[in-house]
mmCIF file of C-alpha atoms and ligand atoms in Angstrom:
data_model
loop_
_atom_site.group_PDB
_atom_site.id
_atom_site.type_symbol
_atom_site.label_atom_id
_atom_site.label_comp_id
_atom_site.label_asym_id
_atom_site.label_seq_id
_atom_site.Cartn_x
_atom_site.Cartn_y
_atom_site.Cartn_z
ATOM 1 C CA MET R 1 5.939 -97.623 -40.638
ATOM 2 C CA ILE R 2 2.727 -97.996 -38.656
ATOM 3 C CA ASP R 3 2.526 -100.939 -36.237
ATOM 4 C CA SER R 4 -0.547 -103.049 -35.429
ATOM 5 C CA TYR R 5 -1.690 -100.554 -32.769
ATOM 6 C CA GLY R 6 -1.444 -97.491 -35.007
ATOM 7 C CA ARG R 7 1.873 -96.240 -33.626
ATOM 8 C CA LYS R 8 4.319 -94.662 -36.040
ATOM 9 C CA ILE R 9 7.667 -96.429 -35.652
ATOM 10 C CA ASP R 10 10.428 -94.118 -36.826
ATOM 11 C CA TYR R 11 13.230 -94.739 -34.332
ATOM 12 C CA ILE R 12 15.856 -97.471 -33.800
ATOM 13 C CA ARG R 13 18.388 -97.866 -31.027
ATOM 14 C CA PHE R 14 21.541 -99.823 -31.742
ATOM 15 C CA SER R 15 23.394 -101.331 -28.816
ATOM 16 C CA ILE R 16 26.787 -101.582 -30.478
ATOM 17 C CA THR R 17 28.443 -103.378 -27.554
ATOM 18 C CA ASP R 18 27.308 -104.930 -24.290
ATOM 19 C CA LYS R 19 30.679 -104.077 -22.744
ATOM 20 C CA CYS R 20 31.213 -101.108 -20.502
ATOM 21 C CA ASN R 21 33.987 -99.446 -18.555
ATOM 22 C CA TYR R 22 31.509 -98.819 -15.684
ATOM 23 C CA ARG R 23 29.574 -101.320 -13.609
ATOM 24 C CA CYS R 24 26.524 -99.372 -12.526
ATOM 25 C CA LYS R 25 24.798 -101.250 -9.738
ATOM 26 C CA TYR R 26 21.400 -101.357 -11.419
ATOM 27 C CA CYS R 27 22.735 -102.299 -14.846
ATOM 28 C CA MET R 28 25.813 -104.545 -14.811
ATOM 29 C CA PRO R 29 27.203 -107.313 -12.626
ATOM 30 C CA GLU R 30 30.256 -106.211 -10.654
ATOM 31 C CA ASP R 31 32.621 -108.454 -12.602
ATOM 32 C CA GLY R 32 31.296 -107.401 -16.005
ATOM 33 C CA VAL R 33 29.631 -109.531 -18.643
ATOM 34 C CA LEU R 34 30.561 -112.826 -20.250
ATOM 35 C CA ASP R 35 32.374 -112.266 -23.523
ATOM 36 C CA ILE R 36 29.820 -113.043 -26.244
ATOM 37 C CA GLY R 37 32.730 -113.319 -28.659
ATOM 38 C CA HIS R 38 33.814 -111.133 -31.505
ATOM 39 C CA GLN R 39 31.908 -113.356 -33.956
ATOM 40 C CA SER R 40 28.533 -112.699 -32.335
ATOM 41 C CA VAL R 41 28.777 -108.921 -32.360
ATOM 42 C CA LEU R 42 27.223 -107.301 -35.428
ATOM 43 C CA ARG R 43 29.917 -105.782 -37.619
ATOM 44 C CA TYR R 44 29.516 -102.136 -38.549
ATOM 45 C CA GLU R 45 28.724 -103.037 -42.145
ATOM 46 C CA GLU R 46 25.907 -105.250 -40.857
ATOM 47 C CA LEU R 47 24.582 -102.440 -38.666
ATOM 48 C CA LEU R 48 24.671 -100.127 -41.679
ATOM 49 C CA ALA R 49 22.713 -102.699 -43.672
ATOM 50 C CA VAL R 50 20.125 -102.826 -40.882
ATOM 51 C CA ALA R 51 20.023 -99.025 -40.893
ATOM 52 C CA LYS R 52 19.472 -98.837 -44.660
ATOM 53 C CA SER R 53 16.745 -101.456 -44.427
ATOM 54 C CA ALA R 54 15.081 -99.595 -41.573
ATOM 55 C CA VAL R 55 15.224 -96.303 -43.477
ATOM 56 C CA SER R 56 13.364 -97.934 -46.351
ATOM 57 C CA LEU R 57 10.556 -98.637 -43.843
ATOM 58 C CA GLY R 58 10.391 -95.055 -42.627
ATOM 59 C CA ILE R 59 12.861 -95.091 -39.729
ATOM 60 C CA THR R 60 14.644 -91.731 -39.615
ATOM 61 C CA LYS R 61 16.032 -91.496 -36.077
ATOM 62 C CA PHE R 62 18.895 -93.534 -34.679
ATOM 63 C CA ARG R 63 20.468 -93.783 -31.245
ATOM 64 C CA ILE R 64 23.809 -95.417 -30.598
ATOM 65 C CA THR R 65 24.045 -96.955 -27.177
ATOM 66 C CA GLY R 66 25.329 -99.998 -25.335
ATOM 67 C CA GLY R 67 26.987 -100.996 -22.958
ATOM 68 C CA GLU R 68 29.166 -97.994 -23.384
ATOM 69 C CA PRO R 69 29.243 -97.146 -27.105
ATOM 70 C CA LEU R 70 32.479 -95.192 -26.881
ATOM 71 C CA VAL R 71 34.447 -98.267 -25.803
ATOM 72 C CA ARG R 72 33.892 -99.897 -29.197
ATOM 73 C CA ARG R 73 36.652 -99.157 -31.666
ATOM 74 C CA GLY R 74 35.620 -97.512 -34.933
ATOM 75 C CA VAL R 75 32.453 -95.910 -33.560
ATOM 76 C CA VAL R 76 33.235 -92.473 -35.037
ATOM 77 C CA ASP R 77 33.613 -93.811 -38.557
ATOM 78 C CA PHE R 78 30.450 -95.877 -38.116
ATOM 79 C CA ILE R 79 28.487 -92.770 -37.140
ATOM 80 C CA LYS R 80 29.849 -90.900 -40.152
ATOM 81 C CA LYS R 81 28.666 -93.668 -42.484
ATOM 82 C CA LEU R 82 25.318 -93.941 -40.722
ATOM 83 C CA LYS R 83 24.712 -90.207 -41.024
ATOM 84 C CA GLU R 84 25.563 -90.333 -44.724
ATOM 85 C CA ILE R 85 22.703 -92.748 -45.454
ATOM 86 C CA GLU R 86 20.020 -90.899 -47.350
ATOM 87 C CA GLY R 87 16.923 -90.629 -45.196
ATOM 88 C CA VAL R 88 18.745 -90.648 -41.845
ATOM 89 C CA LYS R 89 17.646 -87.447 -40.159
ATOM 90 C CA GLU R 90 19.052 -87.739 -36.677
ATOM 91 C CA VAL R 91 21.779 -89.735 -34.970
ATOM 92 C CA ALA R 92 22.138 -89.366 -31.206
ATOM 93 C CA MET R 93 24.114 -91.274 -28.597
ATOM 94 C CA THR R 94 23.577 -92.332 -24.996
ATOM 95 C CA THR R 95 26.869 -92.454 -23.132
ATOM 96 C CA ASN R 96 28.172 -92.525 -19.591
ATOM 97 C CA GLY R 97 30.305 -89.548 -20.609
ATOM 98 C CA SER R 98 33.571 -91.006 -19.356
ATOM 99 C CA LEU R 99 35.292 -90.854 -22.755
ATOM 100 C CA LEU R 100 33.398 -87.927 -24.259
ATOM 101 C CA LYS R 101 36.174 -85.455 -23.590
ATOM 102 C CA ASP R 102 38.357 -87.285 -26.107
ATOM 103 C CA TYR R 103 35.605 -88.095 -28.602
ATOM 104 C CA ALA R 104 33.253 -85.085 -28.686
ATOM 105 C CA LYS R 105 35.044 -83.210 -31.468
ATOM 106 C CA ASP R 106 35.366 -86.237 -33.750
ATOM 107 C CA LEU R 107 31.789 -87.291 -33.072
ATOM 108 C CA LYS R 108 30.524 -83.856 -34.013
ATOM 109 C CA GLU R 109 32.583 -83.870 -37.195
ATOM 110 C CA ALA R 110 31.241 -87.322 -38.014
ATOM 111 C CA GLY R 111 27.708 -85.904 -37.893
ATOM 112 C CA LEU R 112 26.479 -86.962 -34.450
ATOM 113 C CA ASP R 113 23.639 -84.614 -33.541
ATOM 114 C CA ARG R 114 23.594 -84.796 -29.767
ATOM 115 C CA VAL R 115 24.285 -86.830 -26.661
ATOM 116 C CA ASN R 116 22.417 -88.034 -23.606
ATOM 117 C CA VAL R 117 24.785 -88.409 -20.685
ATOM 118 C CA SER R 118 23.931 -90.665 -17.764
ATOM 119 C CA LEU R 119 24.698 -89.156 -14.404
ATOM 120 C CA ASP R 120 22.996 -90.350 -11.235
ATOM 121 C CA THR R 121 24.846 -88.356 -8.626
ATOM 122 C CA LEU R 122 26.855 -85.152 -8.349
ATOM 123 C CA ARG R 123 28.827 -86.433 -5.354
ATOM 124 C CA TYR R 124 32.238 -87.935 -5.887
ATOM 125 C CA ASP R 125 32.004 -90.713 -3.302
ATOM 126 C CA ARG R 126 28.552 -91.780 -4.450
ATOM 127 C CA PHE R 127 29.610 -91.744 -8.064
ATOM 128 C CA LYS R 128 32.303 -94.301 -7.252
ATOM 129 C CA GLU R 129 29.795 -96.325 -5.277
ATOM 130 C CA ILE R 130 27.203 -96.547 -8.040
ATOM 131 C CA THR R 131 29.458 -96.938 -11.084
ATOM 132 C CA ARG R 132 31.954 -99.048 -9.113
ATOM 133 C CA THR R 133 34.755 -97.917 -11.449
ATOM 134 C CA GLY R 134 33.962 -94.390 -12.613
ATOM 135 C CA ASN R 135 35.342 -90.945 -11.937
ATOM 136 C CA LEU R 136 32.938 -88.014 -11.826
ATOM 137 C CA GLU R 137 35.591 -85.575 -13.098
ATOM 138 C CA ASP R 138 35.734 -87.444 -16.413
ATOM 139 C CA VAL R 139 31.987 -87.061 -16.905
ATOM 140 C CA TYR R 140 32.038 -83.340 -16.132
ATOM 141 C CA ALA R 141 34.921 -82.904 -18.585
ATOM 142 C CA GLY R 142 32.966 -84.910 -21.165
ATOM 143 C CA ILE R 143 29.822 -82.810 -20.735
ATOM 144 C CA ASN R 144 31.848 -79.594 -21.051
ATOM 145 C CA GLU R 145 33.457 -80.800 -24.238
ATOM 146 C CA ALA R 146 30.095 -81.920 -25.668
ATOM 147 C CA VAL R 147 28.700 -78.433 -24.970
ATOM 148 C CA LYS R 148 31.738 -76.831 -26.586
ATOM 149 C CA GLU R 149 31.347 -78.975 -29.693
ATOM 150 C CA GLY R 150 27.602 -78.345 -29.928
ATOM 151 C CA LEU R 151 26.371 -81.899 -29.303
ATOM 152 C CA THR R 152 23.273 -80.225 -27.955
ATOM 153 C CA PRO R 153 20.691 -80.027 -26.479
ATOM 154 C CA ILE R 154 22.359 -82.189 -23.850
ATOM 155 C CA LYS R 155 20.108 -84.481 -21.894
ATOM 156 C CA ILE R 156 21.192 -85.824 -18.519
ATOM 157 C CA ASN R 157 19.700 -89.205 -17.586
ATOM 158 C CA VAL R 158 19.237 -89.652 -13.844
ATOM 159 C CA VAL R 159 17.963 -92.896 -12.328
ATOM 160 C CA VAL R 160 16.675 -91.936 -8.905
ATOM 161 C CA MET R 161 16.875 -94.575 -6.190
ATOM 162 C CA LYS R 162 15.410 -94.515 -2.725
ATOM 163 C CA GLY R 163 17.976 -94.167 0.017
ATOM 164 C CA PHE R 164 20.663 -93.522 -2.509
ATOM 165 C CA ASN R 165 20.317 -90.306 -4.474
ATOM 166 C CA GLU R 166 16.791 -88.983 -3.941
ATOM 167 C CA ASP R 167 18.305 -86.265 -1.742
ATOM 168 C CA GLU R 168 20.013 -84.898 -4.877
ATOM 169 C CA VAL R 169 16.868 -84.251 -6.896
ATOM 170 C CA MET R 170 17.026 -80.532 -6.105
ATOM 171 C CA ASP R 171 20.727 -80.403 -7.071
ATOM 172 C CA PHE R 172 19.837 -81.785 -10.495
ATOM 173 C CA VAL R 173 17.016 -79.266 -10.827
ATOM 174 C CA GLN R 174 19.572 -76.596 -9.932
ATOM 175 C CA MET R 175 21.583 -77.768 -12.920
ATOM 176 C CA THR R 176 18.695 -76.723 -15.179
ATOM 177 C CA LEU R 177 18.746 -73.232 -13.655
ATOM 178 C CA GLN R 178 22.332 -72.735 -14.737
ATOM 179 C CA HIS R 179 22.553 -74.779 -17.932
ATOM 180 C CA PRO R 180 20.259 -75.367 -20.908
ATOM 181 C CA PHE R 181 20.222 -79.090 -20.181
ATOM 182 C CA GLU R 182 17.243 -81.405 -20.083
ATOM 183 C CA VAL R 183 17.546 -83.367 -16.849
ATOM 184 C CA ARG R 184 15.463 -86.523 -17.143
ATOM 185 C CA PHE R 185 14.443 -88.466 -14.080
ATOM 186 C CA ILE R 186 14.043 -92.120 -15.054
ATOM 187 C CA GLU R 187 12.265 -94.641 -12.862
ATOM 188 C CA LEU R 188 14.426 -97.598 -11.911
ATOM 189 C CA MET R 189 13.268 -100.523 -14.023
ATOM 190 C CA PRO R 190 13.414 -104.113 -12.781
ATOM 191 C CA PHE R 191 15.720 -106.488 -14.636
ATOM 192 C CA SER R 192 16.718 -109.989 -13.639
ATOM 193 C CA GLY R 193 20.179 -108.703 -12.717
ATOM 194 C CA ASN R 194 19.047 -106.007 -10.288
ATOM 195 C CA VAL R 195 16.542 -107.765 -8.024
ATOM 196 C CA SER R 196 18.582 -106.717 -4.986
ATOM 197 C CA LEU R 197 17.487 -103.133 -5.744
ATOM 198 C CA ASN R 198 13.777 -103.957 -5.775
ATOM 199 C CA GLY R 199 13.097 -101.775 -2.755
ATOM 200 C CA SER R 200 14.876 -98.789 -4.290
ATOM 201 C CA LEU R 201 12.235 -97.779 -6.813
ATOM 202 C CA ILE R 202 10.976 -94.270 -6.283
ATOM 203 C CA SER R 203 8.182 -93.158 -8.535
ATOM 204 C CA ASN R 204 8.335 -89.934 -10.497
ATOM 205 C CA GLU R 205 5.086 -88.896 -8.786
ATOM 206 C CA GLU R 206 7.008 -88.894 -5.502
ATOM 207 C CA ILE R 207 9.772 -86.829 -7.089
ATOM 208 C CA LYS R 208 7.315 -84.280 -8.433
ATOM 209 C CA LYS R 209 6.006 -83.804 -4.902
ATOM 210 C CA MET R 210 9.507 -82.679 -3.915
ATOM 211 C CA LEU R 211 9.324 -79.946 -6.552
ATOM 212 C CA PRO R 212 6.267 -77.764 -5.866
ATOM 213 C CA LEU R 213 7.325 -74.989 -8.269
ATOM 214 C CA LEU R 214 7.445 -77.313 -11.246
ATOM 215 C CA LYS R 215 5.466 -76.046 -14.262
ATOM 216 C CA PRO R 216 4.353 -78.457 -16.995
ATOM 217 C CA LEU R 217 5.290 -77.592 -20.556
ATOM 218 C CA GLU R 218 2.807 -78.109 -23.341
ATOM 219 C CA ILE R 219 5.248 -80.305 -25.247
ATOM 220 C CA ASN R 220 6.585 -83.797 -24.579
ATOM 221 C CA ASP R 221 9.982 -85.100 -25.640
ATOM 222 C CA GLY R 222 9.423 -88.612 -26.910
ATOM 223 C CA VAL R 223 8.335 -90.559 -23.866
ATOM 224 C CA ALA R 224 9.479 -87.841 -21.431
ATOM 225 C CA ARG R 225 6.889 -85.529 -19.869
ATOM 226 C CA LEU R 226 8.462 -82.097 -19.762
ATOM 227 C CA TYR R 227 8.434 -79.440 -17.059
ATOM 228 C CA THR R 228 10.341 -76.313 -16.221
ATOM 229 C CA TYR R 229 11.363 -74.536 -13.056
ATOM 230 C CA PRO R 230 11.106 -70.767 -12.575
ATOM 231 C CA GLN R 231 14.096 -68.963 -14.145
ATOM 232 C CA ALA R 232 15.508 -72.174 -15.535
ATOM 233 C CA LYS R 233 17.610 -72.244 -18.707
ATOM 234 C CA GLY R 234 16.949 -75.924 -19.130
ATOM 235 C CA ARG R 235 14.027 -78.208 -18.496
ATOM 236 C CA ILE R 236 13.094 -81.298 -16.543
ATOM 237 C CA GLY R 237 11.786 -84.513 -18.035
ATOM 238 C CA PHE R 238 10.102 -87.427 -16.326
ATOM 239 C CA ILE R 239 10.343 -90.878 -17.843
ATOM 240 C CA SER R 240 7.962 -93.076 -15.917
ATOM 241 C CA PRO R 241 7.743 -96.579 -17.369
ATOM 242 C CA LEU R 242 6.289 -97.930 -14.117
ATOM 243 C CA SER R 243 4.049 -95.244 -12.688
ATOM 244 C CA SER R 244 2.708 -93.940 -15.975
ATOM 245 C CA CYS R 245 3.086 -96.411 -18.813
ATOM 246 C CA PHE R 246 3.882 -94.580 -22.040
ATOM 247 C CA CYS R 247 3.690 -97.601 -24.340
ATOM 248 C CA ASP R 248 0.928 -96.026 -26.428
ATOM 249 C CA LYS R 249 3.496 -93.403 -27.490
ATOM 250 C CA CYS R 250 6.362 -95.823 -28.079
ATOM 251 C CA ASN R 251 7.918 -95.180 -31.479
ATOM 252 C CA LYS R 252 10.997 -97.395 -31.336
ATOM 253 C CA VAL R 253 12.578 -100.783 -31.704
ATOM 254 C CA ARG R 254 16.016 -101.888 -30.572
ATOM 255 C CA VAL R 255 18.829 -103.983 -32.014
ATOM 256 C CA THR R 256 21.107 -105.783 -29.552
ATOM 257 C CA SER R 257 24.838 -106.046 -30.143
ATOM 258 C CA ASP R 258 24.379 -109.699 -31.153
ATOM 259 C CA GLY R 259 21.861 -108.856 -33.851
ATOM 260 C CA LYS R 260 18.504 -109.461 -32.177
ATOM 261 C CA LEU R 261 15.725 -107.040 -32.874
ATOM 262 C CA LYS R 262 13.680 -106.290 -29.772
ATOM 263 C CA THR R 263 10.293 -104.695 -30.233
ATOM 264 C CA CYS R 264 9.962 -103.979 -26.525
ATOM 265 C CA LEU R 265 12.679 -103.344 -23.964
ATOM 266 C CA HIS R 266 10.912 -105.642 -21.518
ATOM 267 C CA SER R 267 9.898 -108.515 -23.728
ATOM 268 C CA ASN R 268 11.709 -111.804 -24.227
ATOM 269 C CA LYS R 269 10.660 -111.894 -27.852
ATOM 270 C CA GLU R 270 13.684 -111.381 -30.099
ATOM 271 C CA ILE R 271 13.854 -111.440 -33.874
ATOM 272 C CA ASP R 272 17.216 -112.730 -35.013
ATOM 273 C CA LEU R 273 18.510 -110.622 -37.901
ATOM 274 C CA ASN R 274 21.661 -112.668 -38.429
ATOM 275 C CA LYS R 275 20.293 -115.074 -41.028
ATOM 276 C CA ALA R 276 18.745 -112.294 -43.076
ATOM 277 C CA LEU R 277 22.011 -110.377 -42.889
ATOM 278 C CA GLN R 278 23.925 -113.418 -44.152
ATOM 279 C CA GLU R 279 21.519 -113.641 -47.092
ATOM 280 C CA ALA R 280 21.963 -109.957 -47.841
ATOM 281 C CA GLU R 281 25.724 -110.224 -47.583
ATOM 282 C CA LYS R 282 25.727 -112.719 -50.479
ATOM 283 C CA THR R 283 24.771 -109.733 -52.647
ATOM 284 C CA ALA R 284 27.317 -107.484 -50.920
ATOM 285 C CA PHE R 285 24.319 -105.908 -49.149
ATOM 286 C CA ARG R 286 22.891 -104.650 -52.446
ATOM 287 C CA ASP R 287 19.705 -106.651 -51.979
ATOM 288 C CA LEU R 288 18.455 -105.900 -48.491
ATOM 289 C CA SER R 289 15.022 -107.444 -48.941
ATOM 290 C CA PRO R 290 15.601 -110.326 -46.446
ATOM 291 C CA VAL R 291 16.505 -107.809 -43.730
ATOM 292 C CA ILE R 292 13.669 -105.461 -44.657
ATOM 293 C CA GLU R 293 11.186 -108.347 -44.424
ATOM 294 C CA GLU R 294 12.388 -109.317 -40.921
ATOM 295 C CA ILE R 295 12.164 -105.748 -39.643
ATOM 296 C CA LYS R 296 8.729 -105.325 -41.175
ATOM 297 C CA LYS R 297 7.458 -108.546 -39.555
ATOM 298 C CA ALA R 298 8.968 -107.506 -36.239
ATOM 299 C CA ILE R 299 7.348 -104.070 -36.241
ATOM 300 C CA LEU R 300 3.984 -105.617 -37.025
ATOM 301 C CA SER R 301 4.406 -107.918 -34.034
ATOM 302 C CA LYS R 302 5.345 -105.118 -31.632
ATOM 303 C CA GLU R 303 3.641 -105.582 -28.254
ATOM 304 C CA ARG R 304 0.884 -103.236 -27.214
ATOM 305 C CA ARG R 305 2.592 -102.569 -23.870
ATOM 306 C CA HIS R 306 5.221 -103.914 -21.504
ATOM 307 C CA SER R 307 4.359 -106.229 -18.642
ATOM 308 C CA ILE R 308 6.831 -105.186 -15.966
ATOM 309 C CA SER R 309 5.675 -103.925 -12.614
ATOM 310 C CA PRO R 310 7.625 -102.840 -9.536
ATOM 311 C CA GLY R 311 9.948 -105.689 -8.607
ATOM 312 C CA LYS R 312 8.812 -107.869 -11.509
ATOM 313 C CA ALA R 313 11.324 -108.214 -14.311
ATOM 314 C CA VAL R 314 10.354 -109.987 -17.522
ATOM 315 C CA THR R 315 13.282 -110.015 -19.914
ATOM 316 C CA LYS R 316 16.238 -112.291 -19.251
ATOM 317 C CA ARG R 317 18.654 -109.669 -20.530
ATOM 318 C CA ASN R 318 19.977 -106.689 -18.621
ATOM 319 C CA MET R 319 19.950 -103.140 -19.870
ATOM 320 C CA ASN R 320 23.588 -103.138 -21.009
ATOM 321 C CA SER R 321 22.904 -105.807 -23.635
ATOM 322 C CA ILE R 322 19.578 -104.402 -24.814
ATOM 323 C CA GLY R 323 20.662 -100.799 -25.084
ATOM 324 C CA GLY R 324 18.980 -98.075 -23.045
HETATM 325 N N1 SAM D 1 26.525 -96.697 -21.082
HETATM 326 C C1 SAM D 1 25.641 -95.716 -21.582
HETATM 327 C C2 SAM D 1 25.055 -94.890 -20.462
HETATM 328 O O1 SAM D 1 25.169 -95.276 -19.316
HETATM 329 O O2 SAM D 1 24.461 -93.863 -20.769
HETATM 330 C C3 SAM D 1 24.555 -96.252 -22.457
HETATM 331 C C4 SAM D 1 23.869 -97.521 -22.048
HETATM 332 S S1 SAM D 1 22.910 -97.437 -20.556
HETATM 333 C C5 SAM D 1 22.275 -99.073 -20.472
HETATM 334 C C6 SAM D 1 21.561 -96.426 -21.103
HETATM 335 C C7 SAM D 1 20.693 -95.849 -20.026
HETATM 336 O O3 SAM D 1 19.982 -96.893 -19.391
HETATM 337 C C8 SAM D 1 21.413 -95.085 -18.937
HETATM 338 O O4 SAM D 1 20.882 -93.798 -18.837
HETATM 339 C C9 SAM D 1 21.128 -95.881 -17.694
HETATM 340 O O5 SAM D 1 21.036 -95.076 -16.548
HETATM 341 C C10 SAM D 1 19.813 -96.522 -18.048
HETATM 342 N N2 SAM D 1 19.526 -97.710 -17.254
HETATM 343 C C11 SAM D 1 20.266 -98.833 -17.130
HETATM 344 N N3 SAM D 1 19.659 -99.721 -16.325
HETATM 345 C C12 SAM D 1 18.486 -99.146 -15.926
HETATM 346 C C13 SAM D 1 17.421 -99.543 -15.089
HETATM 347 N N4 SAM D 1 17.418 -100.712 -14.481
HETATM 348 N N5 SAM D 1 16.370 -98.697 -14.933
HETATM 349 C C14 SAM D 1 16.355 -97.479 -15.534
HETATM 350 N N6 SAM D 1 17.341 -97.055 -16.344
HETATM 351 C C15 SAM D 1 18.395 -97.862 -16.526
HETATM 352 FE FE1 SF4 D 2 27.658 -99.041 -18.291
HETATM 353 FE FE2 SF4 D 2 25.691 -97.414 -18.932
HETATM 354 FE FE3 SF4 D 2 25.171 -99.739 -17.727
HETATM 355 FE FE4 SF4 D 2 26.359 -97.842 -16.350
HETATM 356 S S1 SF4 D 2 24.303 -97.731 -17.225
HETATM 357 S S2 SF4 D 2 26.996 -100.001 -16.432
HETATM 358 S S3 SF4 D 2 27.578 -96.860 -17.846
HETATM 359 S S4 SF4 D 2 26.011 -99.504 -19.728
#
């Protein structure tokens, strides 16, 4: 479907839970999130109804995220059913990797195409510091298993923060010399829950200056600008929501775990899908027109661009509940 600014919207991200087994400093409060209650979380059959409705409007790509998607029970079966929907071309997942070792095989069999794994540091002590609860070994084991099962190409999401991990940029680049991964440097975005990190933003322009041998590739990967390093097996992506707004290329909308459709990660506007889903459920989800209408209206009201700037958050939600 084409939005009011001529952008083709063909991609939805589902945050299937706002819960997580990590507490990354820039994403989650240390003591976790308030329980929104089982009742408020969209059931898988509701998510599948949203997916079918979206497909009828030309959405073909799906990403399962959270919170940590692998902490929600039944996720493998959900992915299988999602992938079986006619018209669904790609299903990917963003995960912290902690549980991938146990899930990679089943996810692949269920039809998951590939994973993005978030990894901000390659140092054990720092990993504990940033995730507050995580263990780097688990993530390495998860990545290895994902490679073995062919959940590829693997993308590694790295949020670079001043005074914290900017000295590891070269180590991540090194990773692309040895492995066919796409390492993506993501600028730290301001959310109401991470104001204490306001001074930690480091722009991707600054990172590029650290990497003089970087060569741009002709292609982009969604909103990531792609580069390569001499002799690299993989590539390097830069996602720069602050220093180089990519909103004119935005092709996605998001659905929160409590059933709100967000047309922009940084907007407070939310379209509640719950009522339309209740209507559709009266027909055992055979008539999806109420849901289709809501999604259509939402896409047509998609903002031209976000209005964040360094240190200025807009949305009241944090990333874990919106789905990154
Ligand atoms: N738990 C999964 C994970 O960590 O990959 C999926 C959800 S997480 C919210 C999705 C992505 O959002 C991660 O790559 C994370 O680093 C990124 N993220 C979270 N908060 C962010 C922020 N304030 N700025 C930039 N990226 C952020
Ligand atoms: Fe959890 Fe992902 Fe947020 Fe870290 S970034 S706290 S792993 S949801």
